[in-house]
Amino acid sequence: MRRRGGALAVLGALLGVVVATAVAAAADPPPAAAAPAARPCSVMLDLSMSMTGFPAGGADPYRQLVETLSRRCSEPMVVGDGADFWRPDRGPLADARPTKPFGRKTRLDQGLAFWLKSSTRDRLVILTDNIADAGDDAAAAEQDRFYRLLDDPASQLSHISVIIFRRPFAGPVYGLGKPAPKGFYTGDRALTLYVLERRGGRTDEAFLNDVRGDLLALGLKLFNGAAKPDSATFAIARLSPFLPDAVTNDNVQVQPLDGGKGVSIDGKTIIVKRGVSDQATRFAVSKMTVDTGPNWDFGGAPFEAYLKFPKHPLFGAPIRSDCSVEPKALKPGLGQKAVISIICPVPAVWNSLTPEQQLALAKKSKAWRSGELVLAIKAKKGDLTLRGPLQQFYGMNPQDEADRMALASDRAEVHERVYRLPQLLENMIPTADHTVVIKTVPLKLQQGQSPLPVLELLFKAGWPVALLLALLGPAVWFLSRPASFQATGATDKAPFTLGFMSSRTLTAASSITPPMKATVTFWGLLMTASMGGGMQLLGPGGGSIRGPARTSKPGAPVFTIKRIAKAGGNNGSGRPKPGQHRRRGRSRR
């Protein structure tokens, strides 16, 4: 009974553990989705008073956005009438609320200057409602300083992008002027994210893609420019490098010009072969269509095309070769489409090398050099104008004082847009001329190979080499003259003639099946014979060709080659010698 009772006690204890575990599992919430990995970046939150109406409690979309950005970037900052780091002892950044006097203004110039000076991070995200123009000269100077910081080479900003979207809002709004009018608004309100990178000099958009992925994970969709946007969409403007939504096709055609050869296209790669006969000096790329997209007017900017090859250990500095383009420029206006034709010279890279470099290149088994054909638009900041759906749906461009005062109204069409969006984006573009790369086509150039480098190097060696060539030349010529031979042990016993580097195959007159064969080659100073997978050396006068191991007498001579004075009545091929004719018809008896 004690054993039975003890067993029941153990069984009851195990059952209790199982039940307790199940209850605890039911009480625990489901695991949260994986948070984005913290990056070496900073997130700066606008804490001006105009941001008060964005709620920060519960599952509000605005709070979710700030929390997501805080997980993405591990260095929190705040900006208002000044800028500073957000101290961890003050709680999460999502709990930060605007207060006076820090929240009297939005000094983006001070925020950017603080980050450039105080942070070691190379990436920054600024979340703001972007009301930076307070309607007076001081505010205009502050905004101009923000633009100058973006443009200053000392800032080393390699990427500048702006993301525009809307979030629910309920709070005070302020007009522009002195004194500034105040109102109350409830509804969706425009926000902007400035996504900045410095020092990288990179060509990819990895950080921008990270932030875009965070917005997509929050349920937002990328604005397609067609339907009217709402609080579930966002738009992106890439300002440095300036990347409009230009579209090109991949179905380009390539052909050599001037009756030449050696230029083709393999998939999407242009192939230029050197060393072929009638090598083309130019080639044409046609049927490349370009669509500049719906939002930016380029103001008739010219096209530019060139071949680009990166730095090479043998060739040294990178190579750029300009090409001609037709048409030469875009037409002014939105959504311009053009069919581009490009004519490029084949780079004479080989001819630009020294003989030593040519000789070094000739030793390589694969003398190919990879580059690309680049098509770009040379756009100037003053010629670029924001128009189209981005301005139509997300921009507010005040025309008079009444529009400036409308910022204190409760009108949704005012607060769903970014104040002075065209001026904002156009001024954030760096002042330097922009070469907007809109298409690159891979290109492979085969370097030509020539015996000339060897000859040039020999001549450079001076008269000793020239004298040696003068002495050896006649001897080599004498020994390399055609010679006549006769083979013993072959089915064909007729004499034959071999010229320099010519060969003849002999078949053994033995009963071994399959019959043994040997190929003899005449090299002037010596002969070689290949038989049974092995190579044998013979003198210039011939010699014995030994049989392979599978014969009845391994190593025994199978053929004997002997040099003779004349080839007799034919040249060893069964054909009569020149001037000798076979008698036709029956012979007389």
XYZ file of C-alpha atoms in Angstrom:
589
model
C 0.000 0.000 0.000
C 2.863 2.392 0.767
C 4.425 1.730 -2.644
C 1.053 2.273 -4.361
C 0.469 5.469 -2.385
C 3.966 6.742 -3.166
C 3.482 6.092 -6.861
C 0.164 7.936 -6.807
C 1.836 10.872 -5.023
C 4.578 11.091 -7.657
C 2.003 10.825 -10.454
C -0.068 13.581 -8.853
C 2.977 15.843 -8.537
C 3.853 15.368 -12.197
C 0.244 16.091 -13.216
C 0.338 19.278 -11.148
C 3.517 20.458 -12.872
C 1.999 19.833 -16.298
C -1.212 21.731 -15.390
C 0.760 24.646 -13.902
C 2.936 24.863 -17.007
C -0.110 24.905 -19.276
C -1.786 27.657 -17.219
C 1.388 29.768 -17.247
C 1.738 29.345 -21.002
C -1.879 30.422 -21.516
C -1.374 33.473 -19.326
C 1.806 34.646 -21.088
C 1.321 36.828 -24.170
C 2.511 35.479 -27.543
C 6.139 36.282 -28.392
C 6.625 39.650 -30.072
C 7.880 39.939 -33.609
C 11.619 40.186 -33.972
C 12.789 43.767 -33.568
C 15.057 45.336 -36.190
C 18.710 45.064 -35.323
C 20.292 48.147 -33.769
C 22.510 49.959 -36.257
C 25.339 52.429 -35.749
C 22.903 55.278 -36.383
C 21.137 58.105 -34.556
C 17.423 58.925 -34.369
C 16.438 62.553 -33.686
C 12.888 63.396 -32.565
C 11.325 66.833 -33.081
C 10.025 68.061 -29.697
C 8.651 71.427 -30.812
C 5.160 72.379 -29.585
C 3.635 71.701 -33.010
C 4.285 67.964 -32.403
C 2.080 67.857 -29.255
C -0.950 66.471 -31.066
C 0.695 63.186 -31.997
C -0.451 60.806 -29.203
C 2.202 58.741 -27.517
C 0.229 56.157 -25.610
C -0.871 52.578 -26.165
C -0.681 51.124 -29.666
C -0.820 54.496 -31.426
C 0.814 54.434 -34.897
C 3.039 57.411 -34.017
C 4.406 55.698 -30.901
C 4.957 52.481 -32.832
C 6.958 54.452 -35.386
C 9.182 56.096 -32.749
C 9.730 52.753 -30.992
C 10.671 51.104 -34.280
C 13.151 53.857 -35.133
C 14.598 53.661 -31.614
C 15.212 49.950 -32.044
C 16.731 50.581 -35.455
C 19.100 53.312 -34.207
C 20.624 52.978 -30.760
C 21.576 56.658 -30.236
C 18.475 58.813 -29.380
C 18.466 62.613 -29.762
C 15.926 65.428 -29.578
C 15.635 68.728 -31.425
C 13.633 71.870 -30.743
C 15.058 75.270 -29.919
C 18.425 73.516 -29.745
C 19.465 69.855 -29.732
C 20.764 67.295 -27.255
C 21.118 63.590 -26.558
C 18.111 61.887 -24.965
C 19.227 60.450 -21.634
C 18.149 56.851 -20.898
C 17.180 57.792 -17.328
C 14.326 59.856 -18.775
C 12.646 56.752 -20.184
C 12.121 55.585 -23.773
C 12.321 58.158 -26.567
C 8.697 57.360 -27.425
C 7.698 58.892 -24.048
C 9.333 62.253 -24.827
C 6.798 65.110 -24.989
C 7.240 68.731 -26.130
C 7.723 71.293 -23.361
C 8.575 74.963 -23.207
C 10.971 76.674 -23.611
C 12.766 73.881 -25.525
C 9.764 73.400 -27.800
C 9.350 76.999 -28.947
C 10.971 76.355 -32.336
C 12.130 73.614 -34.692
C 15.802 74.410 -35.214
C 16.781 71.738 -37.714
C 19.993 73.621 -38.401
C 21.036 73.250 -34.768
C 19.964 69.604 -34.730
C 22.056 68.720 -37.794
C 25.037 70.749 -36.559
C 24.858 68.996 -33.168
C 24.844 65.552 -34.756
C 27.699 66.377 -37.135
C 29.834 67.615 -34.234
C 28.826 65.360 -31.333
C 28.022 61.966 -32.834
C 30.372 59.363 -34.238
C 27.522 57.625 -36.069
C 27.419 57.805 -39.849
C 23.631 57.627 -40.235
C 20.852 59.855 -38.941
C 17.047 59.792 -39.065
C 15.157 63.003 -38.144
C 11.410 62.759 -37.473
C 9.698 66.154 -37.748
C 6.521 67.894 -38.911
C 8.802 70.173 -40.945
C 7.236 73.551 -40.093
C 10.556 75.360 -40.234
C 9.561 78.661 -41.818
C 8.199 80.887 -39.026
C 7.576 83.762 -41.409
C 10.407 86.087 -40.393
C 13.971 86.808 -41.457
C 15.474 84.950 -38.516
C 13.601 81.747 -39.405
C 14.624 82.098 -43.047
C 18.282 82.409 -42.016
C 17.986 79.324 -39.807
C 16.472 77.292 -42.646
C 19.173 78.486 -45.056
C 21.811 77.353 -42.559
C 20.204 73.896 -42.566
C 20.475 73.777 -46.372
C 24.089 74.956 -46.259
C 24.996 72.234 -43.763
C 23.522 69.627 -46.096
C 25.525 71.068 -48.982
C 28.798 71.683 -47.139
C 31.557 69.275 -48.280
C 32.840 69.281 -44.691
C 29.612 67.533 -43.631
C 30.570 64.613 -45.906
C 26.943 63.667 -46.541
C 26.854 61.021 -49.243
C 23.112 60.242 -49.089
C 20.145 62.547 -48.484
C 16.591 61.237 -48.723
C 13.187 62.449 -47.495
C 10.261 60.157 -46.641
C 6.784 61.752 -46.397
C 3.781 60.106 -44.720
C 0.806 60.886 -42.463
C -0.121 59.926 -38.892
C -3.254 60.571 -36.752
C -3.133 63.906 -34.916
C -5.265 65.735 -32.357
C -3.831 68.906 -30.885
C -2.893 72.557 -31.316
C -1.706 73.919 -34.664
C 0.012 77.227 -35.275
C -0.060 79.668 -38.137
C 2.886 81.768 -39.257
C 3.332 85.369 -38.289
C 3.706 87.549 -35.207
C 1.830 86.912 -33.083
C 1.353 83.378 -34.401
C -2.326 82.378 -34.567
C -3.305 79.156 -32.811
C -5.986 76.634 -33.656
C -6.958 72.990 -33.074
C -6.947 70.183 -35.612
C -7.985 66.531 -35.549
C -7.101 64.219 -38.441
C -4.155 62.917 -40.411
C -1.129 65.206 -40.405
C 2.016 65.132 -42.545
C 5.351 64.044 -41.099
C 8.762 63.767 -42.712
C 11.753 61.549 -42.104
C 15.143 62.878 -43.150
C 17.422 59.903 -43.825
C 21.072 61.016 -43.965
C 24.387 59.194 -44.385
C 27.937 60.534 -44.261
C 31.495 59.387 -44.913
C 30.460 56.237 -46.711
C 30.729 57.391 -50.287
C 28.692 54.286 -51.081
C 26.480 53.782 -54.084
C 23.925 51.510 -52.445
C 20.891 52.535 -50.395
C 21.161 49.964 -47.607
C 20.205 52.320 -44.762
C 17.324 53.882 -46.683
C 16.093 50.391 -47.501
C 16.220 49.516 -43.773
C 14.013 52.494 -42.861
C 11.675 51.792 -45.759
C 11.370 48.203 -44.551
C 10.428 49.449 -41.085
C 7.571 51.511 -42.556
C 6.371 48.564 -44.603
C 6.441 46.400 -41.447
C 4.166 48.961 -39.765
C 1.576 48.428 -42.488
C 2.366 51.412 -44.708
C 2.563 51.099 -48.477
C 4.798 52.941 -50.920
C 2.939 55.703 -52.772
C 2.612 54.747 -56.448
C 1.751 58.224 -57.726
C -1.627 57.189 -59.095
C -4.316 57.142 -56.405
C -4.673 59.825 -53.723
C -2.477 58.884 -50.744
C -3.772 58.405 -47.219
C -2.357 57.583 -43.780
C -1.376 54.111 -45.021
C 1.033 55.323 -47.702
C 4.425 56.986 -47.806
C 6.536 58.599 -50.539
C 10.325 58.759 -50.967
C 12.415 61.513 -52.577
C 16.101 60.653 -53.143
C 18.022 63.907 -53.333
C 21.694 62.953 -53.065
C 22.573 61.023 -55.096
C 19.670 62.517 -57.026
C 17.627 59.515 -58.139
C 14.303 60.253 -59.791
C 12.031 57.387 -60.720
C 13.547 57.197 -64.187
C 12.887 53.978 -66.096
C 14.962 52.373 -68.847
C 14.473 49.183 -70.809
C 16.862 46.246 -71.033
C 16.117 45.278 -74.646
C 19.014 47.200 -76.159
C 20.709 46.289 -79.424
C 24.447 46.421 -80.175
C 26.197 46.375 -83.543
C 29.721 47.119 -84.837
C 30.180 50.078 -87.186
C 32.348 50.902 -90.210
C 32.082 47.344 -91.541
C 34.009 45.963 -88.590
C 33.559 42.852 -86.471
C 34.025 41.650 -82.929
C 31.189 43.486 -81.099
C 28.088 41.660 -79.839
C 25.774 41.404 -76.847
C 25.517 38.295 -74.697
C 22.396 38.522 -72.555
C 22.800 41.980 -71.031
C 26.595 42.246 -71.425
C 28.325 43.969 -74.344
C 31.251 41.871 -75.627
C 34.115 43.572 -77.503
C 36.678 41.149 -78.923
C 40.131 42.305 -79.958
C 42.538 40.600 -82.301
C 39.851 39.563 -84.809
C 40.124 40.451 -88.477
C 38.447 43.722 -89.450
C 38.130 44.766 -85.800
C 35.481 47.480 -85.404
C 36.761 50.841 -84.219
C 33.269 51.948 -83.111
C 30.031 50.304 -82.039
C 26.445 51.485 -81.652
C 23.902 50.843 -78.890
C 20.345 51.502 -80.024
C 16.720 51.208 -78.913
C 17.423 52.273 -75.321
C 14.286 54.062 -74.097
C 14.308 56.466 -71.142
C 11.344 57.682 -69.090
C 12.246 60.416 -66.567
C 9.354 59.625 -64.235
C 6.330 61.650 -63.112
C 7.691 64.022 -60.442
C 10.715 65.979 -61.693
C 11.115 68.367 -64.614
C 14.756 68.313 -65.767
C 14.456 71.536 -67.736
C 16.058 70.204 -70.936
C 19.164 68.711 -69.266
C 21.688 67.096 -71.654
C 22.451 63.393 -71.870
C 25.897 61.961 -71.239
C 27.289 58.520 -72.121
C 30.713 57.007 -71.580
C 32.585 53.733 -71.155
C 34.094 53.243 -67.713
C 36.764 50.771 -66.641
C 37.942 50.595 -63.006
C 41.540 50.701 -61.894
C 43.568 47.703 -63.056
C 46.881 46.445 -61.599
C 48.419 46.388 -65.083
C 46.759 49.406 -66.688
C 46.915 51.627 -63.603
C 44.380 54.455 -63.373
C 40.706 53.988 -64.305
C 39.789 54.610 -67.929
C 36.880 56.696 -69.181
C 35.990 56.933 -72.858
C 33.254 59.376 -73.906
C 30.507 58.378 -76.341
C 28.129 60.430 -78.498
C 24.392 60.441 -77.724
C 21.312 61.202 -79.807
C 19.165 63.049 -78.901
C 21.630 65.273 -77.087
C 19.190 66.482 -74.398
C 15.795 65.923 -72.833
C 12.850 68.091 -73.666
C 11.539 70.275 -70.812
C 8.493 68.964 -68.965
C 7.333 66.030 -66.869
C 7.446 62.405 -67.891
C 9.754 62.912 -70.860
C 10.412 59.794 -72.922
C 13.270 59.415 -75.364
C 14.714 56.639 -77.521
C 18.473 56.848 -77.134
C 21.176 55.932 -79.647
C 24.789 55.817 -78.457
C 27.994 55.495 -80.515
C 31.168 54.564 -78.643
C 34.765 54.147 -79.825
C 36.398 50.836 -79.018
C 38.971 51.764 -76.349
C 42.499 51.436 -77.727
C 43.783 50.190 -74.396
C 46.282 47.777 -75.950
C 47.940 50.456 -78.043
C 48.470 52.628 -74.967
C 50.575 49.998 -73.182
C 54.339 49.781 -73.149
C 55.905 46.673 -74.744
C 56.660 45.329 -71.265
C 52.988 45.679 -70.295
C 51.864 44.088 -73.555
C 54.192 41.142 -72.957
C 52.877 40.726 -69.395
C 49.301 40.825 -70.652
C 50.015 38.369 -73.472
C 51.038 35.769 -70.869
C 47.574 35.792 -69.297
C 45.196 33.088 -70.433
C 42.118 35.310 -70.062
C 42.963 38.845 -71.093
C 39.506 40.337 -70.434
C 38.733 43.613 -68.725
C 35.290 44.306 -67.236
C 33.676 47.733 -67.349
C 30.338 49.293 -68.168
C 28.526 51.639 -70.487
C 26.969 54.489 -68.482
C 24.029 56.640 -69.605
C 23.371 59.703 -67.463
C 21.548 63.029 -67.405
C 23.630 66.083 -66.496
C 21.168 68.022 -64.363
C 21.772 71.323 -62.583
C 20.113 72.183 -59.294
C 18.535 75.338 -60.675
C 16.963 73.424 -63.578
C 15.293 70.722 -61.447
C 11.672 71.440 -60.523
C 9.380 69.278 -58.390
C 6.012 68.795 -60.050
C 3.589 65.945 -60.607
C 1.904 63.615 -58.079
C 4.441 64.089 -55.261
C 3.832 67.830 -55.207
C 0.129 67.466 -56.007
C -0.717 65.104 -53.154
C 1.951 65.864 -50.526
C 2.963 69.496 -51.046
C 1.501 72.812 -49.907
C 2.867 75.872 -51.645
C 1.466 79.038 -50.005
C 0.612 81.822 -52.417
C -0.250 84.638 -50.021
C -0.627 85.567 -46.363
C -3.989 83.808 -46.133
C -2.348 80.480 -46.976
C 0.275 81.063 -44.298
C -2.410 81.786 -41.733
C -4.288 78.623 -42.815
C -1.769 76.550 -40.887
C -3.798 77.426 -37.783
C -7.059 76.231 -39.348
C -8.786 72.851 -39.070
C -8.620 72.157 -42.810
C -7.370 68.646 -43.634
C -6.091 69.676 -47.076
C -3.620 71.983 -45.280
C -2.304 69.658 -42.573
C -2.075 66.534 -44.724
C 0.631 68.247 -46.776
C 4.196 69.410 -46.219
C 4.521 73.168 -46.109
C 6.517 74.508 -49.107
C 7.508 71.009 -50.209
C 8.966 71.996 -53.631
C 11.268 74.617 -52.085
C 12.262 72.184 -49.345
C 13.305 69.348 -51.661
C 14.842 71.550 -54.350
C 17.001 73.344 -51.767
C 18.133 70.077 -50.182
C 19.747 69.012 -53.475
C 23.487 69.843 -53.428
C 24.469 72.810 -55.557
C 27.053 70.901 -57.601
C 26.003 69.746 -61.041
C 24.348 66.361 -60.824
C 25.189 63.538 -63.148
C 22.107 61.383 -62.723
C 23.033 57.837 -63.738
C 19.898 56.244 -65.116
C 21.318 53.188 -66.897
C 24.453 51.035 -66.807
C 25.168 48.172 -69.209
C 27.969 45.691 -68.318
C 30.799 45.523 -70.863
C 33.698 43.092 -71.331
C 36.697 44.162 -73.419
C 39.162 41.563 -74.658
C 42.709 42.868 -74.783
C 44.401 42.186 -78.116
C 47.507 40.006 -78.220
C 50.375 40.557 -80.643
C 53.927 39.256 -81.196
C 55.158 42.833 -81.589
C 56.030 43.250 -77.864
C 58.543 40.421 -78.105
C 60.188 41.911 -81.174
C 60.317 45.370 -79.639
C 61.894 44.019 -76.468
C 64.511 42.165 -78.521
C 65.404 45.278 -80.452
C 65.629 47.193 -77.192
C 68.249 44.688 -76.009
C 70.703 46.127 -78.576
C 73.247 44.744 -81.023
C 74.213 41.522 -79.113
C 70.749 40.090 -79.624
C 70.660 41.322 -83.201
C 74.015 39.603 -83.887
C 72.781 36.386 -82.294
C 69.679 36.430 -84.469
C 71.848 37.071 -87.537
C 73.968 33.980 -86.764
C 71.169 31.646 -85.742
C 68.692 32.717 -88.375
C 70.339 30.991 -91.396
C 71.037 27.842 -89.388
C 67.443 27.594 -88.218
C 66.234 28.196 -91.765
C 68.552 25.500 -93.166
C 67.512 22.885 -90.631
C 63.804 23.744 -90.983
C 63.621 23.045 -94.730
C 61.212 20.285 -95.873
C 62.774 16.809 -95.708
C 61.932 13.382 -97.146
C 61.548 10.269 -95.016
C 60.780 6.579 -95.357
C 59.195 4.373 -92.680
C 59.943 0.710 -92.073
C 57.204 -1.362 -90.391
C 54.344 0.761 -91.746
C 51.604 -0.395 -94.107
C 52.518 2.448 -96.476
C 56.132 1.984 -97.518
C 56.176 4.956 -99.901
C 58.495 7.861 -99.066
C 56.902 11.060 -97.752
C 57.914 14.669 -97.267
C 57.435 16.717 -94.094
C 57.716 20.465 -93.812
C 58.434 22.435 -90.679
C 55.817 21.616 -87.941
C 53.961 19.204 -90.293
C 52.883 15.710 -89.208
C 52.113 12.292 -90.644
C 50.294 9.324 -89.099
C 51.738 5.836 -89.645
C 49.875 2.527 -89.263
C 51.851 -0.552 -88.198
C 51.935 -3.549 -90.565
C 51.450 -6.015 -87.692
C 48.713 -8.440 -86.672
C 47.927 -6.616 -83.421
C 44.297 -5.518 -83.159
C 43.538 -2.684 -83.144
C 46.498 -1.739 -85.288
C 49.100 0.465 -83.671
C 49.540 4.004 -84.971
C 52.141 6.685 -84.490
C 52.149 10.354 -85.435
C 55.501 11.877 -86.338
C 56.085 15.637 -86.439
C 59.063 17.385 -88.031
C 60.508 20.361 -86.088
C 63.604 20.979 -88.192
C 66.214 20.313 -85.491
C 64.414 17.213 -84.241
C 61.352 14.994 -84.686
C 58.728 13.848 -82.208
C 56.616 10.724 -82.308
C 53.452 10.161 -80.261
C 52.312 6.588 -79.801
C 50.115 4.925 -77.210
C 49.748 8.156 -75.207
C 53.512 8.698 -74.897
C 55.907 11.084 -76.618
C 59.302 10.012 -78.048
C 62.085 12.242 -79.326
C 63.896 11.447 -82.570
C 66.820 13.116 -84.221
C 66.514 15.275 -87.350
C 67.434 12.183 -89.408
C 64.762 9.955 -87.851
C 65.090 6.953 -85.536
C 63.190 4.037 -83.994
C 59.719 4.369 -82.531
C 59.274 1.938 -79.626
C 56.067 0.033 -79.037
C 53.898 0.511 -75.906
C 53.708 -1.991 -73.047
C 50.665 -3.805 -74.449
C 52.604 -5.257 -77.435
C 54.012 -8.786 -77.459
C 57.503 -7.313 -77.247
C 57.317 -4.186 -75.112
C 59.880 -1.606 -76.066
C 60.689 -3.308 -79.345
C 60.869 -1.062 -82.409
C 57.586 -0.878 -84.296
C 58.602 1.768 -86.842
C 61.950 2.972 -88.085
C 62.036 6.438 -89.650
C 64.920 7.246 -91.976
C 65.680 10.501 -93.698
C 66.375 10.100 -97.413
C 67.700 12.418 -100.073
C 64.559 12.478 -102.213
C 60.966 11.461 -101.790
C 60.980 9.581 -105.060
C 58.023 9.660 -107.373
C 55.625 11.393 -104.999
C 55.544 13.472 -101.841
C 54.341 10.735 -99.572
C 50.695 11.611 -99.926
C 50.029 9.383 -102.907
C 49.845 12.377 -105.256
C 52.266 12.728 -108.190
C 55.006 15.309 -107.993
C 54.538 18.524 -109.942
C 55.176 17.898 -113.626
C 54.578 14.138 -113.314
C 51.288 12.725 -114.685
C 49.743 9.285 -114.427
C 49.050 7.484 -117.697
C 45.326 7.126 -118.271
C 43.552 4.223 -119.990
C 44.722 0.659 -120.610
C 48.386 -0.121 -121.061
C 49.453 -1.637 -124.324
C 50.604 -5.201 -124.334
